[in-house]
Amino acid sequence: MNNYDVIVIGAGPAGGACAAECARSGLQVAMVEDYGFGGTCPLRGCNPKKVLTGAAEIVALAQGLTGKGLDRASTIIWEDLAKFRDEFVKGKKDKIERAYQDLGIDTYSGRARFVDNYRIRVSSEILQGSYFVLATGIKPALLSFPGHELLSTSDDFLIMNTLPGQICFIGGGFISFELASVAALAGARVSIVHRGPRVLKQFDFDLTSGLVKAMEDAGVKIHLNADLESVHRKDGQYAVNFRKNGQQSSIKADMVVHGAGRTPDVEGLNLELTGVELSSRGITVDRHMQSTSNKRFFAVGDVADTPYALTPTGDLEGKVAAANILKSGSTACDYLGVPRVVFTSPPLCAVGLLEEQALEKKITLEKVHLDMSDWFSWTHLGQRHGACKILLDKDRKVIVGAHVLGMGAEELANMFALAIRLELPVEKIKQVLLAYPTKGYYFKKMLG
């Protein structure tokens, strides 16, 4: 039996950050991974997705300038794009595993299963740890309607070598909107079926309404308040059946993608043997990323019940867990000014607080809500959609929330994240000279 100071289960950005910090501090560390070292982001998430959304963005820009100096829009050749996408994934997990091994970390491939409170089994090996860090991520939620087993996942979409002609996405979150935007700009007929009235709940309602309009203008059919009843397959095609406004409707598709939520990926871990508390949102942790029910356990990244399921916050949480393993209670997670982005065309960002969150905190708000569709840095690219909503604390004179819809929103998010995180006074920000003509130049204009 192998003994370790720390055993990290899951080798994505969160688990990797924790393992690396512990190893650099001289602890004996093991990492266990059952999918591929690197986890979702580099292998089946952020990176391959961004290759696809990058191509889609170019097509959207070309469409905006068609007839304004360009004679025709660009066309995505999916087979070639798929080969380019795969260049960023091929060999990645082996390279990442070697990097951890170079730090002195012992790596194990396979699904971990707890034998008791101190030991896990990985294949035929038993590992014993003083501390365990759970970083197993999330997986598609189990759906219960007839035909749920026929749905594909985002993983399936991100390895496709050919693009189906008709695709239906179930759910109105990140996965559905980003992949629907890519598929539509690549030439597929695309629809989204969402059971509620509001999509992308982590983002500002007014701006998500603008994004829905932009997506519909791009040809995506979005069905809100649609109760999904069943999915059937007949003659090589799917029928997605739902009820909306009391009326029965059906959509034909060649592929149906599950984007209707995710749950903690803890199946088969035998977590019940550890006494670690788990909710539908994840493992319950305190601000030190330590389990509230078993102090020898930490949880980081998407599997933890924390506000965000993002790569940067996962990295932060991994480092915070490592700091508290090394010195208990020394470091807490600070989520001030976290930026998040939906990489659609146009993209949408949210930084810091939503309007309803700011009101719950009883912040005296000054709200700047502007239409940017006629601003030069967007119109010179033929873009027709753009808006911002900036939330200012009137008492402290700082930004507490920033929300932007439009080309370049993902980069503006970083500027707002800096301002919110450092609590820069709005008066000081307005003194900064910014390059013109750029989208960043309008950063000050967005502050009113």
Tab-separated table of C-alpha atoms in Angstrom:
chain	number	residue	atom	x	y	z
A	1	MET	CA	0.000	0.000	0.000
A	2	ASN	CA	1.274	3.464	-0.965
A	3	ASN	CA	1.038	6.261	1.616
A	4	TYR	CA	0.696	9.951	0.726
A	5	ASP	CA	0.288	13.256	2.484
A	6	VAL	CA	-2.269	14.321	-0.131
A	7	ILE	CA	-4.297	12.369	-2.674
A	8	VAL	CA	-5.990	14.468	-5.336
A	9	ILE	CA	-8.841	12.785	-7.197
A	10	GLY	CA	-9.299	14.561	-10.517
A	11	ALA	CA	-6.545	16.119	-12.631
A	12	GLY	CA	-8.267	19.132	-14.136
A	13	PRO	CA	-7.232	22.755	-13.511
A	14	ALA	CA	-8.535	22.777	-9.912
A	15	GLY	CA	-7.036	19.464	-8.825
A	16	GLY	CA	-3.858	20.189	-10.742
A	17	ALA	CA	-3.360	23.570	-9.073
A	18	CYS	CA	-3.734	21.992	-5.641
A	19	ALA	CA	-1.449	19.041	-6.373
A	20	ALA	CA	1.269	21.249	-7.851
A	21	GLU	CA	1.293	23.646	-4.877
A	22	CYS	CA	1.446	20.771	-2.400
A	23	ALA	CA	4.238	19.013	-4.293
A	24	ARG	CA	6.304	22.211	-4.556
A	25	SER	CA	5.985	22.545	-0.783
A	26	GLY	CA	7.535	19.114	-0.230
A	27	LEU	CA	4.452	16.990	0.409
A	28	GLN	CA	4.086	13.488	-1.003
A	29	VAL	CA	1.270	13.787	-3.528
A	30	ALA	CA	-0.704	11.355	-5.668
A	31	MET	CA	-3.124	12.275	-8.468
A	32	VAL	CA	-5.850	9.975	-9.756
A	33	GLU	CA	-7.634	10.590	-13.064
A	34	ASP	CA	-10.081	8.395	-14.952
A	35	TYR	CA	-10.565	10.454	-18.136
A	36	GLY	CA	-7.319	12.146	-19.040
A	37	PHE	CA	-4.823	14.341	-17.230
A	38	GLY	CA	-5.790	17.955	-17.775
A	39	GLY	CA	-9.495	17.368	-17.310
A	40	THR	CA	-12.377	18.997	-19.135
A	41	CYS	CA	-10.940	22.388	-20.091
A	42	PRO	CA	-7.998	21.406	-22.351
A	43	LEU	CA	-9.354	18.058	-23.527
A	44	ARG	CA	-13.123	18.328	-24.001
A	45	GLY	CA	-14.141	21.849	-23.022
A	46	CYS	CA	-12.689	25.354	-23.147
A	47	ASN	CA	-9.819	24.846	-25.581
A	48	PRO	CA	-11.385	22.750	-28.362
A	49	LYS	CA	-14.592	24.765	-27.987
A	50	LYS	CA	-12.685	28.049	-28.409
A	51	VAL	CA	-11.170	26.774	-31.667
A	52	LEU	CA	-14.719	26.298	-32.982
A	53	THR	CA	-16.084	29.573	-31.604
A	54	GLY	CA	-13.062	31.407	-33.021
A	55	ALA	CA	-13.939	30.230	-36.531
A	56	ALA	CA	-17.589	31.108	-35.952
A	57	GLU	CA	-16.598	34.627	-34.873
A	58	ILE	CA	-14.721	35.152	-38.141
A	59	VAL	CA	-17.790	34.061	-40.101
A	60	ALA	CA	-19.997	36.435	-38.094
A	61	LEU	CA	-17.609	39.313	-38.786
A	62	ALA	CA	-17.494	38.466	-42.497
A	63	GLN	CA	-21.294	38.361	-42.613
A	64	GLY	CA	-21.432	41.787	-41.011
A	65	LEU	CA	-19.130	43.236	-43.642
A	66	THR	CA	-20.654	41.515	-46.659
A	67	GLY	CA	-21.661	44.282	-49.040
A	68	LYS	CA	-19.567	46.752	-47.054
A	69	GLY	CA	-16.285	45.939	-48.754
A	70	LEU	CA	-16.421	42.147	-48.697
A	71	ASP	CA	-18.073	40.394	-51.610
A	72	ARG	CA	-19.183	37.304	-49.681
A	73	ALA	CA	-19.162	35.789	-46.216
A	74	SER	CA	-16.672	33.123	-45.185
A	75	THR	CA	-17.773	29.499	-45.014
A	76	ILE	CA	-16.751	26.952	-42.383
A	77	ILE	CA	-15.482	23.674	-43.811
A	78	TRP	CA	-16.219	21.515	-40.787
A	79	GLU	CA	-13.932	18.635	-41.673
A	80	ASP	CA	-10.929	20.973	-41.923
A	81	LEU	CA	-11.908	22.842	-38.776
A	82	ALA	CA	-12.204	19.520	-36.923
A	83	LYS	CA	-8.636	18.618	-37.892
A	84	PHE	CA	-7.424	22.010	-36.692
A	85	ARG	CA	-9.379	21.582	-33.426
A	86	ASP	CA	-7.781	18.198	-32.815
A	87	GLU	CA	-4.280	19.683	-33.087
A	88	PHE	CA	-4.893	21.391	-29.750
A	89	VAL	CA	-5.972	18.182	-28.017
A	90	LYS	CA	-3.683	15.524	-29.474
A	91	GLY	CA	-1.025	14.420	-26.989
A	92	LYS	CA	-2.172	16.986	-24.436
A	93	LYS	CA	-3.124	14.598	-21.634
A	94	ASP	CA	0.221	12.768	-21.811
A	95	LYS	CA	2.122	16.068	-21.788
A	96	ILE	CA	0.159	17.269	-18.764
A	97	GLU	CA	0.683	13.998	-16.899
A	98	ARG	CA	4.444	14.194	-17.517
A	99	ALA	CA	4.487	17.758	-16.178
A	100	TYR	CA	2.922	16.551	-12.909
A	101	GLN	CA	5.350	13.644	-12.719
A	102	ASP	CA	8.240	16.095	-13.185
A	103	LEU	CA	7.024	17.806	-10.001
A	104	GLY	CA	7.396	14.511	-8.142
A	105	ILE	CA	3.682	13.689	-8.170
A	106	ASP	CA	2.716	10.029	-8.544
A	107	THR	CA	-0.024	9.664	-11.160
A	108	TYR	CA	-2.620	6.909	-11.370
A	109	SER	CA	-5.086	6.275	-14.190
A	110	GLY	CA	-8.473	4.834	-13.259
A	111	ARG	CA	-11.582	5.499	-11.222
A	112	ALA	CA	-10.945	6.001	-7.514
A	113	ARG	CA	-13.189	4.176	-5.043
A	114	PHE	CA	-13.010	4.733	-1.307
A	115	VAL	CA	-12.362	1.619	0.752
A	116	ASP	CA	-12.743	3.550	3.992
A	117	ASN	CA	-12.126	7.015	5.373
A	118	TYR	CA	-8.367	6.841	4.716
A	119	ARG	CA	-7.913	4.610	1.675
A	120	ILE	CA	-8.923	4.405	-1.968
A	121	ARG	CA	-8.601	1.663	-4.558
A	122	VAL	CA	-7.443	2.503	-8.080
A	123	SER	CA	-7.519	-0.583	-10.292
A	124	SER	CA	-5.501	-3.105	-8.249
A	125	GLU	CA	-3.687	-0.558	-6.068
A	126	ILE	CA	-4.594	0.710	-2.598
A	127	LEU	CA	-3.556	4.275	-1.725
A	128	GLN	CA	-3.709	5.782	1.760
A	129	GLY	CA	-3.812	9.519	2.362
A	130	SER	CA	-3.696	11.976	5.221
A	131	TYR	CA	-5.731	14.454	3.163
A	132	PHE	CA	-7.987	13.961	0.155
A	133	VAL	CA	-8.854	16.612	-2.410
A	134	LEU	CA	-11.932	15.893	-4.513
A	135	ALA	CA	-11.764	17.523	-7.945
A	136	THR	CA	-13.872	15.197	-10.100
A	137	GLY	CA	-15.915	17.896	-11.829
A	138	ILE	CA	-19.461	17.627	-13.101
A	139	LYS	CA	-21.320	15.511	-15.645
A	140	PRO	CA	-24.582	15.889	-17.605
A	141	ALA	CA	-27.586	15.675	-15.290
A	142	LEU	CA	-29.727	12.562	-15.550
A	143	LEU	CA	-32.933	13.356	-17.438
A	144	SER	CA	-36.100	11.323	-17.074
A	145	PHE	CA	-38.271	11.933	-20.140
A	146	PRO	CA	-38.836	9.110	-22.677
A	147	GLY	CA	-35.895	8.971	-25.058
A	148	HIS	CA	-33.399	10.769	-22.811
A	149	GLU	CA	-30.844	8.065	-23.620
A	150	LEU	CA	-30.822	9.221	-27.260
A	151	LEU	CA	-29.262	12.589	-26.425
A	152	SER	CA	-25.675	13.434	-27.283
A	153	THR	CA	-23.426	15.469	-24.980
A	154	SER	CA	-21.104	18.419	-25.471
A	155	ASP	CA	-18.261	15.872	-25.533
A	156	ASP	CA	-19.859	14.270	-28.584
A	157	PHE	CA	-20.268	17.633	-30.296
A	158	LEU	CA	-16.652	18.603	-29.663
A	159	ILE	CA	-15.262	15.515	-31.383
A	160	MET	CA	-17.535	15.553	-34.455
A	161	ASN	CA	-15.731	15.280	-37.770
A	162	THR	CA	-18.857	16.085	-39.787
A	163	LEU	CA	-21.626	18.552	-38.961
A	164	PRO	CA	-25.238	17.312	-38.926
A	165	GLY	CA	-27.701	19.332	-40.975
A	166	GLN	CA	-30.192	19.876	-38.138
A	167	ILE	CA	-29.304	20.093	-34.431
A	168	CYS	CA	-31.547	20.654	-31.421
A	169	PHE	CA	-30.107	21.688	-28.052
A	170	ILE	CA	-31.978	20.937	-24.844
A	171	GLY	CA	-31.606	23.612	-22.138
A	172	GLY	CA	-30.731	27.300	-22.126
A	173	GLY	CA	-27.287	27.415	-20.530
A	174	PHE	CA	-23.646	27.898	-21.595
A	175	ILE	CA	-23.377	24.649	-23.536
A	176	SER	CA	-26.499	25.102	-25.624
A	177	PHE	CA	-25.888	28.736	-26.523
A	178	GLU	CA	-22.197	28.442	-27.370
A	179	LEU	CA	-22.494	25.292	-29.451
A	180	ALA	CA	-25.721	26.472	-31.101
A	181	SER	CA	-23.973	29.672	-32.169
A	182	VAL	CA	-21.113	27.672	-33.702
A	183	ALA	CA	-23.424	25.218	-35.481
A	184	ALA	CA	-25.636	27.948	-36.932
A	185	LEU	CA	-22.681	29.916	-38.289
A	186	ALA	CA	-21.316	26.676	-39.750
A	187	GLY	CA	-24.516	26.254	-41.743
A	188	ALA	CA	-26.659	23.891	-39.665
A	189	ARG	CA	-30.334	24.480	-38.895
A	190	VAL	CA	-30.359	24.950	-35.144
A	191	SER	CA	-32.947	25.138	-32.391
A	192	ILE	CA	-32.885	25.444	-28.594
A	193	VAL	CA	-35.665	24.111	-26.357
A	194	HIS	CA	-35.708	25.577	-22.835
A	195	ARG	CA	-38.329	24.916	-20.196
A	196	GLY	CA	-38.260	28.321	-18.486
A	197	PRO	CA	-38.719	31.967	-19.492
A	198	ARG	CA	-35.113	32.952	-18.763
A	199	VAL	CA	-31.893	31.601	-20.272
A	200	LEU	CA	-28.329	31.935	-18.959
A	201	LYS	CA	-29.376	32.735	-15.405
A	202	GLN	CA	-25.797	33.620	-14.390
A	203	PHE	CA	-26.043	36.670	-16.673
A	204	ASP	CA	-27.996	39.917	-16.756
A	205	PHE	CA	-31.604	39.401	-17.852
A	206	ASP	CA	-31.772	42.453	-20.132
A	207	LEU	CA	-28.589	41.483	-21.949
A	208	THR	CA	-29.534	37.811	-22.286
A	209	SER	CA	-32.744	39.012	-23.932
A	210	GLY	CA	-30.544	40.906	-26.386
A	211	LEU	CA	-28.480	37.787	-27.005
A	212	VAL	CA	-31.612	35.750	-27.701
A	213	LYS	CA	-32.570	38.359	-30.326
A	214	ALA	CA	-29.075	38.222	-31.858
A	215	MET	CA	-29.139	34.420	-31.995
A	216	GLU	CA	-32.575	34.428	-33.592
A	217	ASP	CA	-31.348	36.953	-36.166
A	218	ALA	CA	-28.538	34.475	-36.925
A	219	GLY	CA	-31.139	31.785	-37.628
A	220	VAL	CA	-31.322	29.930	-34.295
A	221	LYS	CA	-34.894	29.105	-33.280
A	222	ILE	CA	-35.245	29.479	-29.509
A	223	HIS	CA	-38.284	27.990	-27.795
A	224	LEU	CA	-38.805	29.325	-24.256
A	225	ASN	CA	-41.357	28.030	-21.730
A	226	ALA	CA	-41.238	24.730	-23.598
A	227	ASP	CA	-41.865	21.583	-21.553
A	228	LEU	CA	-39.952	18.726	-23.140
A	229	GLU	CA	-42.032	15.546	-23.272
A	230	SER	CA	-40.067	13.018	-25.308
A	231	VAL	CA	-37.431	12.339	-27.948
A	232	HIS	CA	-37.994	9.614	-30.525
A	233	ARG	CA	-35.856	8.253	-33.337
A	234	LYS	CA	-37.404	7.120	-36.596
A	235	ASP	CA	-35.923	6.574	-40.053
A	236	GLY	CA	-32.546	7.903	-38.945
A	237	GLN	CA	-33.891	11.191	-37.573
A	238	TYR	CA	-34.976	12.436	-34.144
A	239	ALA	CA	-38.261	14.034	-33.180
A	240	VAL	CA	-38.100	16.375	-30.178
A	241	ASN	CA	-41.603	16.713	-28.747
A	242	PHE	CA	-42.578	19.496	-26.351
A	243	ARG	CA	-45.551	21.501	-25.148
A	244	LYS	CA	-45.579	25.286	-25.329
A	245	ASN	CA	-48.486	27.579	-24.442
A	246	GLY	CA	-50.697	24.530	-24.219
A	247	GLN	CA	-49.859	23.496	-27.777
A	248	GLN	CA	-48.019	20.358	-28.836
A	249	SER	CA	-44.941	20.965	-30.998
A	250	SER	CA	-42.219	18.830	-32.551
A	251	ILE	CA	-38.781	19.532	-34.014
A	252	LYS	CA	-36.934	17.258	-36.420
A	253	ALA	CA	-33.196	16.912	-35.884
A	254	ASP	CA	-30.213	14.807	-36.894
A	255	MET	CA	-28.642	15.335	-33.467
A	256	VAL	CA	-30.074	16.281	-30.068
A	257	VAL	CA	-27.587	17.683	-27.537
A	258	HIS	CA	-28.011	17.634	-23.751
A	259	GLY	CA	-27.432	21.131	-22.360
A	260	ALA	CA	-29.953	20.892	-19.530
A	261	GLY	CA	-27.721	21.138	-16.496
A	262	ARG	CA	-24.939	19.183	-14.817
A	263	THR	CA	-24.452	17.413	-11.515
A	264	PRO	CA	-21.424	16.523	-9.340
A	265	ASP	CA	-19.462	13.622	-10.818
A	266	VAL	CA	-19.129	11.432	-7.727
A	267	GLU	CA	-20.810	8.238	-8.917
A	268	GLY	CA	-18.891	5.138	-7.856
A	269	LEU	CA	-16.545	6.971	-5.471
A	270	ASN	CA	-18.224	5.348	-2.435
A	271	LEU	CA	-18.268	8.816	-0.903
A	272	GLU	CA	-20.765	7.614	1.703
A	273	LEU	CA	-17.880	5.829	3.449
A	274	THR	CA	-16.190	9.150	4.187
A	275	GLY	CA	-18.970	11.150	5.815
A	276	VAL	CA	-18.465	13.960	3.307
A	277	GLU	CA	-21.693	15.928	2.843
A	278	LEU	CA	-22.990	16.289	-0.701
A	279	SER	CA	-25.920	18.246	-2.138
A	280	SER	CA	-27.304	18.405	-5.668
A	281	ARG	CA	-25.039	21.431	-6.196
A	282	GLY	CA	-21.840	19.754	-5.036
A	283	ILE	CA	-19.735	18.910	-2.018
A	284	THR	CA	-20.404	21.268	0.856
A	285	VAL	CA	-17.269	23.253	1.700
A	286	ASP	CA	-16.342	26.268	3.810
A	287	ARG	CA	-14.466	29.301	2.533
A	288	HIS	CA	-11.191	27.373	2.939
A	289	MET	CA	-12.485	24.726	0.460
A	290	GLN	CA	-12.591	22.236	3.335
A	291	SER	CA	-15.472	19.800	3.727
A	292	THR	CA	-17.858	20.989	6.427
A	293	SER	CA	-18.359	17.416	7.645
A	294	ASN	CA	-14.884	15.833	7.344
A	295	LYS	CA	-11.888	18.099	7.913
A	296	ARG	CA	-9.483	15.711	6.169
A	297	PHE	CA	-11.300	16.317	2.888
A	298	PHE	CA	-11.273	19.285	0.532
A	299	ALA	CA	-13.288	19.824	-2.645
A	300	VAL	CA	-12.327	22.188	-5.451
A	301	GLY	CA	-13.558	23.148	-8.889
A	302	ASP	CA	-16.903	22.202	-10.353
A	303	VAL	CA	-17.563	19.354	-7.894
A	304	ALA	CA	-17.634	21.788	-4.958
A	305	ASP	CA	-20.752	23.711	-3.980
A	306	THR	CA	-19.288	27.127	-4.768
A	307	PRO	CA	-20.632	30.061	-6.817
A	308	TYR	CA	-18.837	29.406	-10.108
A	309	ALA	CA	-17.900	26.490	-12.371
A	310	LEU	CA	-15.040	28.156	-14.224
A	311	THR	CA	-11.414	27.349	-14.957
A	312	PRO	CA	-9.991	30.489	-13.251
A	313	THR	CA	-12.050	29.932	-10.088
A	314	GLY	CA	-11.108	26.253	-10.100
A	315	ASP	CA	-7.440	27.230	-10.192
A	316	LEU	CA	-8.039	29.689	-7.333
A	317	GLU	CA	-9.851	27.082	-5.245
A	318	GLY	CA	-7.099	24.514	-5.815
A	319	LYS	CA	-4.453	26.920	-4.564
A	320	VAL	CA	-6.588	27.905	-1.566
A	321	ALA	CA	-7.064	24.231	-0.634
A	322	ALA	CA	-3.300	23.633	-0.873
A	323	ALA	CA	-2.584	26.645	1.338
A	324	ASN	CA	-4.958	25.324	3.999
A	325	ILE	CA	-3.534	21.804	3.827
A	326	LEU	CA	-0.133	23.320	4.501
A	327	LYS	CA	-1.446	25.680	7.204
A	328	SER	CA	-4.996	25.139	8.394
A	329	GLY	CA	-7.291	28.154	8.158
A	330	SER	CA	-4.665	30.356	6.538
A	331	THR	CA	-6.411	31.289	3.287
A	332	ALA	CA	-9.992	31.870	2.137
A	333	CYS	CA	-11.490	32.099	-1.347
A	334	ASP	CA	-12.183	35.608	-2.571
A	335	TYR	CA	-14.559	35.707	-5.551
A	336	LEU	CA	-14.669	39.481	-5.916
A	337	GLY	CA	-14.991	40.522	-9.553
A	338	VAL	CA	-15.092	37.075	-11.181
A	339	PRO	CA	-15.524	37.405	-14.980
A	340	ARG	CA	-17.585	34.867	-16.936
A	341	VAL	CA	-18.249	34.789	-20.663
A	342	VAL	CA	-20.635	33.087	-23.063
A	343	PHE	CA	-18.593	32.663	-26.252
A	344	THR	CA	-21.431	33.158	-28.682
A	345	SER	CA	-21.429	35.522	-31.663
A	346	PRO	CA	-21.814	38.141	-30.292
A	347	PRO	CA	-20.325	37.181	-26.919
A	348	LEU	CA	-21.840	38.120	-23.578
A	349	CYS	CA	-19.949	38.775	-20.337
A	350	ALA	CA	-20.795	39.290	-16.695
A	351	VAL	CA	-18.298	40.525	-14.112
A	352	GLY	CA	-18.998	40.835	-10.423
A	353	LEU	CA	-22.576	41.181	-9.205
A	354	LEU	CA	-25.834	40.804	-11.063
A	355	GLU	CA	-28.314	43.615	-10.473
A	356	GLU	CA	-30.487	41.442	-8.211
A	357	GLN	CA	-27.436	40.397	-6.176
A	358	ALA	CA	-26.405	44.011	-5.659
A	359	LEU	CA	-29.898	44.881	-4.456
A	360	GLU	CA	-29.891	41.918	-2.069
A	361	LYS	CA	-26.681	43.324	-0.577
A	362	LYS	CA	-28.501	46.655	-0.135
A	363	ILE	CA	-25.927	48.493	-2.238
A	364	THR	CA	-27.089	51.954	-3.272
A	365	LEU	CA	-26.853	51.508	-7.024
A	366	GLU	CA	-26.253	53.849	-9.887
A	367	LYS	CA	-27.058	51.919	-13.064
A	368	VAL	CA	-25.671	52.788	-16.497
A	369	HIS	CA	-27.610	50.909	-19.202
A	370	LEU	CA	-26.531	51.817	-22.739
A	371	ASP	CA	-27.252	50.670	-26.287
A	372	MET	CA	-23.865	50.256	-28.029
A	373	SER	CA	-25.176	49.124	-31.414
A	374	ASP	CA	-24.328	52.496	-32.997
A	375	TRP	CA	-20.885	52.912	-31.414
A	376	PHE	CA	-18.057	53.113	-33.937
A	377	SER	CA	-15.960	50.174	-32.712
A	378	TRP	CA	-18.944	47.920	-33.445
A	379	THR	CA	-20.505	49.556	-36.506
A	380	HIS	CA	-17.225	49.647	-38.457
A	381	LEU	CA	-17.331	45.850	-38.316
A	382	GLY	CA	-20.929	45.728	-39.469
A	383	GLN	CA	-22.164	44.546	-36.069
A	384	ARG	CA	-25.803	45.230	-35.172
A	385	HIS	CA	-25.982	44.045	-31.559
A	386	GLY	CA	-24.333	45.670	-28.566
A	387	ALA	CA	-25.327	46.820	-25.094
A	388	CYS	CA	-23.912	47.270	-21.612
A	389	LYS	CA	-25.188	47.566	-18.079
A	390	ILE	CA	-22.718	48.817	-15.485
A	391	LEU	CA	-23.541	48.788	-11.777
A	392	LEU	CA	-21.872	51.440	-9.630
A	393	ASP	CA	-21.862	51.716	-5.842
A	394	LYS	CA	-22.972	55.349	-5.346
A	395	ASP	CA	-21.561	55.495	-1.826
A	396	ARG	CA	-18.118	53.988	-2.496
A	397	LYS	CA	-17.827	55.273	-6.091
A	398	VAL	CA	-16.629	51.918	-7.458
A	399	ILE	CA	-17.894	49.387	-9.999
A	400	VAL	CA	-19.610	46.355	-8.458
A	401	GLY	CA	-20.983	44.725	-11.605
A	402	ALA	CA	-20.385	44.957	-15.351
A	403	HIS	CA	-22.358	43.313	-18.141
A	404	VAL	CA	-21.561	43.640	-21.838
A	405	LEU	CA	-23.098	42.154	-24.987
A	406	GLY	CA	-21.220	42.606	-28.235
A	407	MET	CA	-18.117	41.685	-30.175
A	408	GLY	CA	-15.104	41.988	-27.879
A	409	ALA	CA	-17.091	41.559	-24.664
A	410	GLU	CA	-14.756	38.764	-23.573
A	411	GLU	CA	-11.774	41.139	-23.548
A	412	LEU	CA	-13.689	44.008	-21.958
A	413	ALA	CA	-14.564	41.532	-19.193
A	414	ASN	CA	-10.900	41.437	-18.179
A	415	MET	CA	-10.724	45.224	-17.877
A	416	PHE	CA	-13.810	45.274	-15.679
A	417	ALA	CA	-12.480	42.350	-13.619
A	418	LEU	CA	-9.325	44.344	-12.890
A	419	ALA	CA	-11.314	47.428	-11.888
A	420	ILE	CA	-13.712	45.521	-9.630
A	421	ARG	CA	-11.094	43.273	-8.044
A	422	LEU	CA	-8.848	46.209	-7.144
A	423	GLU	CA	-11.833	48.406	-6.237
A	424	LEU	CA	-10.530	51.206	-8.435
A	425	PRO	CA	-12.434	54.483	-7.963
A	426	VAL	CA	-14.476	55.412	-11.039
A	427	GLU	CA	-12.951	58.896	-10.896
A	428	LYS	CA	-9.446	57.408	-11.245
A	429	ILE	CA	-10.496	55.097	-14.094
A	430	LYS	CA	-11.811	58.072	-16.060
A	431	GLN	CA	-8.380	59.712	-15.874
A	432	VAL	CA	-6.762	56.849	-17.824
A	433	LEU	CA	-5.927	57.520	-21.478
A	434	LEU	CA	-7.006	54.611	-23.688
A	435	ALA	CA	-6.039	53.811	-27.278
A	436	TYR	CA	-8.449	54.950	-30.006
A	437	PRO	CA	-10.147	53.542	-32.006
A	438	THR	CA	-10.492	50.339	-29.974
A	439	LYS	CA	-13.307	48.662	-28.085
A	440	GLY	CA	-11.351	49.251	-24.885
A	441	TYR	CA	-11.523	52.983	-25.574
A	442	TYR	CA	-15.243	52.832	-24.768
A	443	PHE	CA	-14.537	51.377	-21.325
A	444	LYS	CA	-14.835	54.860	-19.784
A	445	LYS	CA	-17.945	55.723	-21.788
A	446	MET	CA	-19.666	52.687	-20.315
A	447	LEU	CA	-19.276	54.237	-16.860
A	448	GLY	CA	-21.601	57.082	-17.793
